[in-house]
PDB file of C-alpha atoms in Angstrom:
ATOM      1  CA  UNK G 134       0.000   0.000   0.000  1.00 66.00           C
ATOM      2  CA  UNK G 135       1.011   3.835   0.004  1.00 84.00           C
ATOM      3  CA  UNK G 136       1.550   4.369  -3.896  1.00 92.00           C
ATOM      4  CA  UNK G 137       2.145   7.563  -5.366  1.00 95.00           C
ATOM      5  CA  UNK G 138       2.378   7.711  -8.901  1.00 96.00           C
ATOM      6  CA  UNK G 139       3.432  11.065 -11.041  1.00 97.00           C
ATOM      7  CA  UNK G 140       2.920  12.077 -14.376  1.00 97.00           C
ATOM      8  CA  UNK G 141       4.545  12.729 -16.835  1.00 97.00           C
ATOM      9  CA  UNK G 142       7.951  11.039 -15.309  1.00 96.00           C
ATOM     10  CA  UNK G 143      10.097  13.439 -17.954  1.00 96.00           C
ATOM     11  CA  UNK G 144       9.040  16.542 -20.001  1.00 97.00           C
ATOM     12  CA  UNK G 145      10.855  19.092 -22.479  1.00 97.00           C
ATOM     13  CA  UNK G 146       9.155  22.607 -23.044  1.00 95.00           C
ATOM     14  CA  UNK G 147       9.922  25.461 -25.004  1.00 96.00           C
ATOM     15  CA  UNK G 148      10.170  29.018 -22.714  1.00 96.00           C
ATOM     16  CA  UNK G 149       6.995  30.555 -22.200  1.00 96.00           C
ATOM     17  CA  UNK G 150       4.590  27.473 -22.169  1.00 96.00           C
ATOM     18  CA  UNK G 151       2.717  25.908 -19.161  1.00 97.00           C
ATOM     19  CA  UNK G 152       3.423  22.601 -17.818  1.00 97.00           C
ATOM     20  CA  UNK G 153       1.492  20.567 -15.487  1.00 97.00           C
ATOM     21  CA  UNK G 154       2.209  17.642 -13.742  1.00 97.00           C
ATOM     22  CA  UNK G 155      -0.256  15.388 -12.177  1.00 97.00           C
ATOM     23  CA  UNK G 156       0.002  13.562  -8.661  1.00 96.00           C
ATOM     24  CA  UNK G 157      -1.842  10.591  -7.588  1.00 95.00           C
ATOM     25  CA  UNK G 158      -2.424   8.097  -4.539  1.00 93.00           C
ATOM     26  CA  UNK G 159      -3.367   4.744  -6.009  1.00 93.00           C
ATOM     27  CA  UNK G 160      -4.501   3.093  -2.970  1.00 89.00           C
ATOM     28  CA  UNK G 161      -5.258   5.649   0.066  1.00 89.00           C
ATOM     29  CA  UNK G 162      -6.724   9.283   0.027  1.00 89.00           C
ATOM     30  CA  UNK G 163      -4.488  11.736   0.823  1.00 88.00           C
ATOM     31  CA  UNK G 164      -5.697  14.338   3.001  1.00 83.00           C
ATOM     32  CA  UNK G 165      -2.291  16.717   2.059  1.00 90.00           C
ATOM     33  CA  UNK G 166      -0.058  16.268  -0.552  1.00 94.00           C
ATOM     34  CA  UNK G 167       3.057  18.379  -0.663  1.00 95.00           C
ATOM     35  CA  UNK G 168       5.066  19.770  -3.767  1.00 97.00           C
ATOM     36  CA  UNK G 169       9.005  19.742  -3.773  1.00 96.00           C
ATOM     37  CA  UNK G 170      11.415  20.986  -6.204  1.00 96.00           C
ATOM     38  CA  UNK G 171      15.033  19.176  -5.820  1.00 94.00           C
ATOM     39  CA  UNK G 172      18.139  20.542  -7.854  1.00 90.00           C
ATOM     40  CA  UNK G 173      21.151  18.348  -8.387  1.00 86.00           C
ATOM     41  CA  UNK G 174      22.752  16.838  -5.393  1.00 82.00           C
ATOM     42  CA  UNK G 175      20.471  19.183  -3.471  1.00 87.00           C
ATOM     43  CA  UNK G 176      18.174  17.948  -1.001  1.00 88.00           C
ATOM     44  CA  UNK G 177      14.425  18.500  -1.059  1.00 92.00           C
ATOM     45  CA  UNK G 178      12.537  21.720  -0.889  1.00 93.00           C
ATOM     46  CA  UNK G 179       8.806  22.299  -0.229  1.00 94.00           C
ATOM     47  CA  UNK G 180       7.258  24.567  -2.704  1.00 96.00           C
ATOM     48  CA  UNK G 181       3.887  24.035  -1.325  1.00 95.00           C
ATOM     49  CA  UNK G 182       1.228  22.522   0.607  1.00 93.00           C
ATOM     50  CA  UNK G 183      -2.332  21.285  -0.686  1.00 90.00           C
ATOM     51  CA  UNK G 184      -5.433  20.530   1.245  1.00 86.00           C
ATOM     52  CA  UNK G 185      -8.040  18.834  -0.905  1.00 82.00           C
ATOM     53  CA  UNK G 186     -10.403  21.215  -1.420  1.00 81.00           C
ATOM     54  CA  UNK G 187      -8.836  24.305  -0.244  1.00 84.00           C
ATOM     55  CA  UNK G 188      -5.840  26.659  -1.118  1.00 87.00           C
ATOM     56  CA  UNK G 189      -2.458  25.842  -1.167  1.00 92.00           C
ATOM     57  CA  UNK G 190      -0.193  27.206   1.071  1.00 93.00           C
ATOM     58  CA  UNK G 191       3.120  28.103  -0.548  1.00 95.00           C
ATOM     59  CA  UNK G 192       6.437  28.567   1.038  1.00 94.00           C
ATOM     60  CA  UNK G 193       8.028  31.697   1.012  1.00 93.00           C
ATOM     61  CA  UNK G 194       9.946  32.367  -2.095  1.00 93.00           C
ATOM     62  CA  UNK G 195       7.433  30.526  -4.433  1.00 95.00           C
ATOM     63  CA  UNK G 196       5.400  32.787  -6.414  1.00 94.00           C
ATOM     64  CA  UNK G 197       1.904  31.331  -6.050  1.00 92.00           C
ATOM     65  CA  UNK G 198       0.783  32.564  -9.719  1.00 94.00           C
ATOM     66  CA  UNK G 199       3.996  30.974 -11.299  1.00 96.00           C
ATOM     67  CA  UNK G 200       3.132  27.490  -9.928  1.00 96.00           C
ATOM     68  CA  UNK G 201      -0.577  27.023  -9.310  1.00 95.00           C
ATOM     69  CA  UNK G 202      -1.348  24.128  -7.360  1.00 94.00           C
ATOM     70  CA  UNK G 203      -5.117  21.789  -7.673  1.00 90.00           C
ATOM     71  CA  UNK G 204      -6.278  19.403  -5.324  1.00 88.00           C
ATOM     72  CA  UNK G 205      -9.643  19.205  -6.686  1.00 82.00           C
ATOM     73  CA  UNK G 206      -9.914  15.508  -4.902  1.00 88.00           C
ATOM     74  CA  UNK G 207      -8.737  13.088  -2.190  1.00 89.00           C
ATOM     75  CA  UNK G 208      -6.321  10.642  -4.693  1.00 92.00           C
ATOM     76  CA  UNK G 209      -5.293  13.562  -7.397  1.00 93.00           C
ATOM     77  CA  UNK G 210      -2.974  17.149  -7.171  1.00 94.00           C
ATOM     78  CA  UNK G 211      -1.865  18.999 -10.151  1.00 95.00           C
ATOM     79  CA  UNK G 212       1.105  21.376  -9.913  1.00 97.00           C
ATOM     80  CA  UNK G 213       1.368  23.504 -13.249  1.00 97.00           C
ATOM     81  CA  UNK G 214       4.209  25.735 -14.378  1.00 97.00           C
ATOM     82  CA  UNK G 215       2.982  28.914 -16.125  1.00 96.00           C
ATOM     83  CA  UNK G 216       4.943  30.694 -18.525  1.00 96.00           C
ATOM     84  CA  UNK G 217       8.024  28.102 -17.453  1.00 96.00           C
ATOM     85  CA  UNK G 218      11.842  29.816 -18.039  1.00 96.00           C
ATOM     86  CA  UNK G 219      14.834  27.395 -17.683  1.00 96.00           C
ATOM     87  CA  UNK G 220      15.298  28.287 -14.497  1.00 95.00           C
ATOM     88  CA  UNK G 221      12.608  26.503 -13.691  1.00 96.00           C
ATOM     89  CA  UNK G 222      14.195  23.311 -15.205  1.00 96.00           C
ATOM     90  CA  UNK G 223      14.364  20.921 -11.902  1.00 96.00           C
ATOM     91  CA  UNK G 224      13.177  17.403 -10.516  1.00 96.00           C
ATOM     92  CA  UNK G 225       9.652  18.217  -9.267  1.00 97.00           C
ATOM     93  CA  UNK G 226       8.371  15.636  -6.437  1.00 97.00           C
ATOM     94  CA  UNK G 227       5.053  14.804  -4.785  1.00 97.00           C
ATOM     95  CA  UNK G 228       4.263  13.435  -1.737  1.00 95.00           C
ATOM     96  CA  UNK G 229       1.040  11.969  -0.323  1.00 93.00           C
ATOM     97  CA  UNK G 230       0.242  12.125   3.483  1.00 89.00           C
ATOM     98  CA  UNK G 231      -2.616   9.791   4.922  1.00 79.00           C
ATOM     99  CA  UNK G 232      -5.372  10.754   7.463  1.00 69.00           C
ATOM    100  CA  UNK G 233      -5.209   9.309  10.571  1.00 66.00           C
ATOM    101  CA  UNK G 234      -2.445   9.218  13.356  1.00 62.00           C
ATOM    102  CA  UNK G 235       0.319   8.049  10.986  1.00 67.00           C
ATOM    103  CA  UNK G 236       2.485  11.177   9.618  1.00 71.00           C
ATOM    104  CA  UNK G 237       3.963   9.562   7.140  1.00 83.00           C
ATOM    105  CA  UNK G 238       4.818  11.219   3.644  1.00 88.00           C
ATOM    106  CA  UNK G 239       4.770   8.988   0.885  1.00 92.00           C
ATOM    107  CA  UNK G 240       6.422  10.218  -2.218  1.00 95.00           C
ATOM    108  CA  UNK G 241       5.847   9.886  -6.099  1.00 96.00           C
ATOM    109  CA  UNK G 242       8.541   8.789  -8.756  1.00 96.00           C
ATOM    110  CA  UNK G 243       9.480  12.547  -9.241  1.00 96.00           C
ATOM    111  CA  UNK G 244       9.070  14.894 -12.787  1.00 97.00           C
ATOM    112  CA  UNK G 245      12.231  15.862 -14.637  1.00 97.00           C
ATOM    113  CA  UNK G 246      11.231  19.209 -16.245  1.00 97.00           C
ATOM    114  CA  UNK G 247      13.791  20.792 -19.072  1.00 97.00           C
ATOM    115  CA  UNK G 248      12.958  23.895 -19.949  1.00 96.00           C
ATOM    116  CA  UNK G 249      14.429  24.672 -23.397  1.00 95.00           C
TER     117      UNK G 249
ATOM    118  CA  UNK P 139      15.176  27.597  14.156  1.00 82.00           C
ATOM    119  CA  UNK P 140      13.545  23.860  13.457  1.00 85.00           C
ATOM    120  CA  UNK P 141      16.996  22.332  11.670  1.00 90.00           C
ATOM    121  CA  UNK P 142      18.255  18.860  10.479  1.00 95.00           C
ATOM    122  CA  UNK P 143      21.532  18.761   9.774  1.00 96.00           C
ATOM    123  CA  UNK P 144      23.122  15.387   8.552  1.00 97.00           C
ATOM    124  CA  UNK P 145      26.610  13.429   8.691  1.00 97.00           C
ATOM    125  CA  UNK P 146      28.721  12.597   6.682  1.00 97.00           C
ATOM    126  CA  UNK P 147      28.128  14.465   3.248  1.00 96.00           C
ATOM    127  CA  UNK P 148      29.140  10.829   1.652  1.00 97.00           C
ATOM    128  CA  UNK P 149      30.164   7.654   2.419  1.00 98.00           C
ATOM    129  CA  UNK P 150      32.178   5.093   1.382  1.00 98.00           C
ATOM    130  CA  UNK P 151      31.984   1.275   2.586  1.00 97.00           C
ATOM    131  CA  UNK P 152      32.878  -1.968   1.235  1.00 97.00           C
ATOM    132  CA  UNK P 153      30.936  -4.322   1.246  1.00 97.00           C
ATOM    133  CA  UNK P 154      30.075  -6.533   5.024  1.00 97.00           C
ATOM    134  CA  UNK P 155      31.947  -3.183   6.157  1.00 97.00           C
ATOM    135  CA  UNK P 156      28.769  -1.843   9.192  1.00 97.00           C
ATOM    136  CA  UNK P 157      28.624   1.835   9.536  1.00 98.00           C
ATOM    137  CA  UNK P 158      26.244   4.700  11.182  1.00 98.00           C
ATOM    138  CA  UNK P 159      24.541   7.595   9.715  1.00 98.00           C
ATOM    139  CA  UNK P 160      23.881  10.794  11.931  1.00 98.00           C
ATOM    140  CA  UNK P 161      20.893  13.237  11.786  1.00 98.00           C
ATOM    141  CA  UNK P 162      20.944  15.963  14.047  1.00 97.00           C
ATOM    142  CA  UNK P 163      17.747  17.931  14.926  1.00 96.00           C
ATOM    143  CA  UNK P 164      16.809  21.213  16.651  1.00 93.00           C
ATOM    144  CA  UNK P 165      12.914  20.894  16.535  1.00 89.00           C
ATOM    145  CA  UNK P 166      10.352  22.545  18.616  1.00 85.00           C
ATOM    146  CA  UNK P 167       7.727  19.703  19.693  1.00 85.00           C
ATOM    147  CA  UNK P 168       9.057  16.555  17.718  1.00 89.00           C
ATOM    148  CA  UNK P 169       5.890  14.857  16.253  1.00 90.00           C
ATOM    149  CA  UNK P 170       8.065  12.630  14.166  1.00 92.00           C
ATOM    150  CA  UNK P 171      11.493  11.814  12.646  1.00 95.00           C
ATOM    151  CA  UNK P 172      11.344   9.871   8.882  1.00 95.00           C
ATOM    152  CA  UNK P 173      14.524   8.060   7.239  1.00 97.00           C
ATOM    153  CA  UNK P 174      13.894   7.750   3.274  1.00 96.00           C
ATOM    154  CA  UNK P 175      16.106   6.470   0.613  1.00 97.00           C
ATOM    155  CA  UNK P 176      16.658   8.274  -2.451  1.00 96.00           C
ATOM    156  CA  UNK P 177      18.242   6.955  -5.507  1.00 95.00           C
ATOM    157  CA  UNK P 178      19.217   9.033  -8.612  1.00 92.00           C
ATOM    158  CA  UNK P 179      16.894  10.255 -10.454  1.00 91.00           C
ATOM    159  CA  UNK P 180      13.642   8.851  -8.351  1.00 94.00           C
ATOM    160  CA  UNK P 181      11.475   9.920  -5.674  1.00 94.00           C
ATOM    161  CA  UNK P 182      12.535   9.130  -1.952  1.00 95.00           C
ATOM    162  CA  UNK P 183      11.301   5.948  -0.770  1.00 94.00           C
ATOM    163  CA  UNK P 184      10.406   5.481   3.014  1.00 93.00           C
ATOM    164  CA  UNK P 185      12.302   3.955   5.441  1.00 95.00           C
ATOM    165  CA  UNK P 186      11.056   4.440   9.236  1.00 93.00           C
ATOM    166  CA  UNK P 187       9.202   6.916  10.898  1.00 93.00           C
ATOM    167  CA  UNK P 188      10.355   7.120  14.848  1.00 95.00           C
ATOM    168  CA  UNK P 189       8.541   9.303  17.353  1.00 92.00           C
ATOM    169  CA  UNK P 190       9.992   9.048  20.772  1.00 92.00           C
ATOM    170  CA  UNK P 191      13.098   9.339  22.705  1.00 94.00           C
ATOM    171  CA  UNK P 192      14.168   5.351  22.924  1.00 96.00           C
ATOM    172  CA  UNK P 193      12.558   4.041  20.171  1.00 96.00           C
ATOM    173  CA  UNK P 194      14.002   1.757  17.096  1.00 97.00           C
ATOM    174  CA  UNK P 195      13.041   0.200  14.143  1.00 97.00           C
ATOM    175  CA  UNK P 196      14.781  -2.206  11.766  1.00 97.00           C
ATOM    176  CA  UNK P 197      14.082  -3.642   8.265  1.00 94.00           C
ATOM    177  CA  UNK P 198      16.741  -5.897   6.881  1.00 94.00           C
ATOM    178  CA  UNK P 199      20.312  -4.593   7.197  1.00 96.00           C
ATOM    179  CA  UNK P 200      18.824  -1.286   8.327  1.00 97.00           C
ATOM    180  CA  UNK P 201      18.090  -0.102  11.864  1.00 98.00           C
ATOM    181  CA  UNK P 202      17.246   3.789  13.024  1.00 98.00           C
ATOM    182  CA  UNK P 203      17.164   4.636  16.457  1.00 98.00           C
ATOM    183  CA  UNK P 204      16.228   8.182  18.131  1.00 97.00           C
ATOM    184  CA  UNK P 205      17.457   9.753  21.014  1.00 95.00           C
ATOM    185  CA  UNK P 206      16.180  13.663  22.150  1.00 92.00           C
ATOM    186  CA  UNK P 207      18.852  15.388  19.968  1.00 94.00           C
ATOM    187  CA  UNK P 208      19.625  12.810  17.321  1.00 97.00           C
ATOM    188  CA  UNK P 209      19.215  10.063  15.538  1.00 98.00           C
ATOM    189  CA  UNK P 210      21.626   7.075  13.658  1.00 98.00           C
ATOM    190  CA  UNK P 211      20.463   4.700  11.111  1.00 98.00           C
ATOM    191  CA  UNK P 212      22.606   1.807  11.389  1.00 98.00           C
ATOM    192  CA  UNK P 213      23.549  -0.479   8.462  1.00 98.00           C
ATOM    193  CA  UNK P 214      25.163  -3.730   9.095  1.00 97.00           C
ATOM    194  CA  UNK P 215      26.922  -5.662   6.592  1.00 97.00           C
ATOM    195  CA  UNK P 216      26.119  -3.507   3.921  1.00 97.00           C
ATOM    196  CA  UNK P 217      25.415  -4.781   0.145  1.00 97.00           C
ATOM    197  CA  UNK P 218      26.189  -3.252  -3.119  1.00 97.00           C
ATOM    198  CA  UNK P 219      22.524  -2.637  -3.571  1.00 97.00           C
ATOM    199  CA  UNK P 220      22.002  -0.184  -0.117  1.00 97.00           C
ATOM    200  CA  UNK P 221      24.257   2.874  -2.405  1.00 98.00           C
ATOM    201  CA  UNK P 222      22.079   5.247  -2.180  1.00 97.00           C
ATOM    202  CA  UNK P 223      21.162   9.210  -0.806  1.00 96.00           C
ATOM    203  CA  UNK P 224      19.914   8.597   2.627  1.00 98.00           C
ATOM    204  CA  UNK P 225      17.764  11.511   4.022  1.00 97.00           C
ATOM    205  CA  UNK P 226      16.401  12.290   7.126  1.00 97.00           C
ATOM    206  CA  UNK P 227      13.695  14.642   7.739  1.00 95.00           C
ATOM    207  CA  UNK P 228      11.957  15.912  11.406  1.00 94.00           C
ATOM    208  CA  UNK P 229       7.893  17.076  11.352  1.00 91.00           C
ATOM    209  CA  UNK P 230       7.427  19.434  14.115  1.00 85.00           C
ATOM    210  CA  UNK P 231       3.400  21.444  15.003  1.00 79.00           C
ATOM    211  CA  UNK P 232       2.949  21.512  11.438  1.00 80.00           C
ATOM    212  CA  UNK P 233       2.087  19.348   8.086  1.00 78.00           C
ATOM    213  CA  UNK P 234       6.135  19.949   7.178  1.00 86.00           C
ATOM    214  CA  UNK P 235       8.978  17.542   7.038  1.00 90.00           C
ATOM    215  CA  UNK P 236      11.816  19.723   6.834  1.00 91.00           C
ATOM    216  CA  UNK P 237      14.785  17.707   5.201  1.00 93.00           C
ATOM    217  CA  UNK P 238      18.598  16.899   5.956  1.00 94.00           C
ATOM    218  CA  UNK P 239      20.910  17.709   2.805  1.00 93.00           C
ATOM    219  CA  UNK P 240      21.437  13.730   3.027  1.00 96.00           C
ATOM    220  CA  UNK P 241      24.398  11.095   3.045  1.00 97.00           C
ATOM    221  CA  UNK P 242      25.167  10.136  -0.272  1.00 97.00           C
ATOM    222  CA  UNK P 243      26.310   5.941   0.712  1.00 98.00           C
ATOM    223  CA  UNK P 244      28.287   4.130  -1.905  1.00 98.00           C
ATOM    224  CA  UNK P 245      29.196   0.262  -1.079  1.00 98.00           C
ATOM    225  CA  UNK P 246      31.670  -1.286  -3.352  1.00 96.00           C
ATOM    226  CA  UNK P 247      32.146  -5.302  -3.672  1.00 94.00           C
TER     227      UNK P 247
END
């Protein structure tokens, strides 16, 4: 149990288009899921957190209207990149908490996005 | 602050050759302390979750215990197979894990 798939796994985009990348719990609803951006050899940093059905909370430093955030249900978030620069090229990660007394983040496969 | 800091930066081991990581905390109200493995290129995949003072958990060649101001996974008789990015991350009175840079492990046969 505790699955969290991501999709796409890789993407290439040309400056100036959106991206979005799509987060799912296979087999337990996630109350929170979280949104991390790793660099290379860099350890993980939270972007953002999403409640289903309410805002996200972003960290300070991420522009909220750069990297808008969807947790329209319990198993799915969405994290797009608008208007994406290659700066923004990095290894996006999900993770998936469950309800309950367990705290325990459970983290997708990761997004490689290259930003041409 | 709430901090993790972890040691050492990288590790090498040969193989059979048991060794300790460290992660270091400065948390207000610990709710929990995770161990995850990371290898290149993939999401981090969890380890153990530990939540008091005392406690330890162990899962093949891997064992993490806590204490109030650290905490060690221990790997014994390490394989080829456990080189990997070890990170440890602390949730205090919030949703957050708030990460160690990591120890980058490398066992060679």
């Amino acid at each position: 149990g505790a699955v969290v798939s991501q999709h796409p796994s890789w993407v290439i985009c040309k400056s100036g288009t959106s991206v979005k990348i799509e987060c799912r719990s296979l087999d337990f609803q996630a109350t929170t899921m979280f949104w991390y951006r790793q660099f290379p050899k860099q350890s993980l940093m939270l972007m953002a957190t999403s409640n289903e059905g309410s805002k996200a909370t972003y960290e300070q430093g991420v522009e909220k209207d750069k990297f808008l955030i969807n947790h329209a249900s319990l198993t799915l978030s969405t994290l797009t990149v608008t208007s994406a620069h290659p700066e923004d090229s990095s290894f996006y990660i999900c993770s998936a908490r469950r309800g309950g007394l367990n705290n325990e983040q459970f983290f997708g496969p990761g997004t490689r996005l290259t930003v041409l | 602050e709430d901090q993790v800091t972890q040691s050492p930066e990288a590790l090498r081991l040969q193989e059979g050759e048991s060794s300790s990581l460290n992660c270091s905390y400065t948390v207000s109200g610990l709710r929990g302390l995770f161990w995850y493995r990371q290898d290149p290129g993939k999401g981090p995949e969890f380890l153990f979750t530990l939540y008091s003072a005392g406690e330890e958990k162990e899962k093949e060649r891997l064992k993490a215990t806590l204490t109030k101001k650290e905490s060690f996974l221990h790997i014994t008789a390490p394989k080829p197979e456990d080189s990997a990015t070890y990170l440890c991350a602390v949730q205090a009175n919030t949703d957050k894990l708030i990460f160690g840079t990591g120890t980058r492990l490398q066992v060679f046969p």
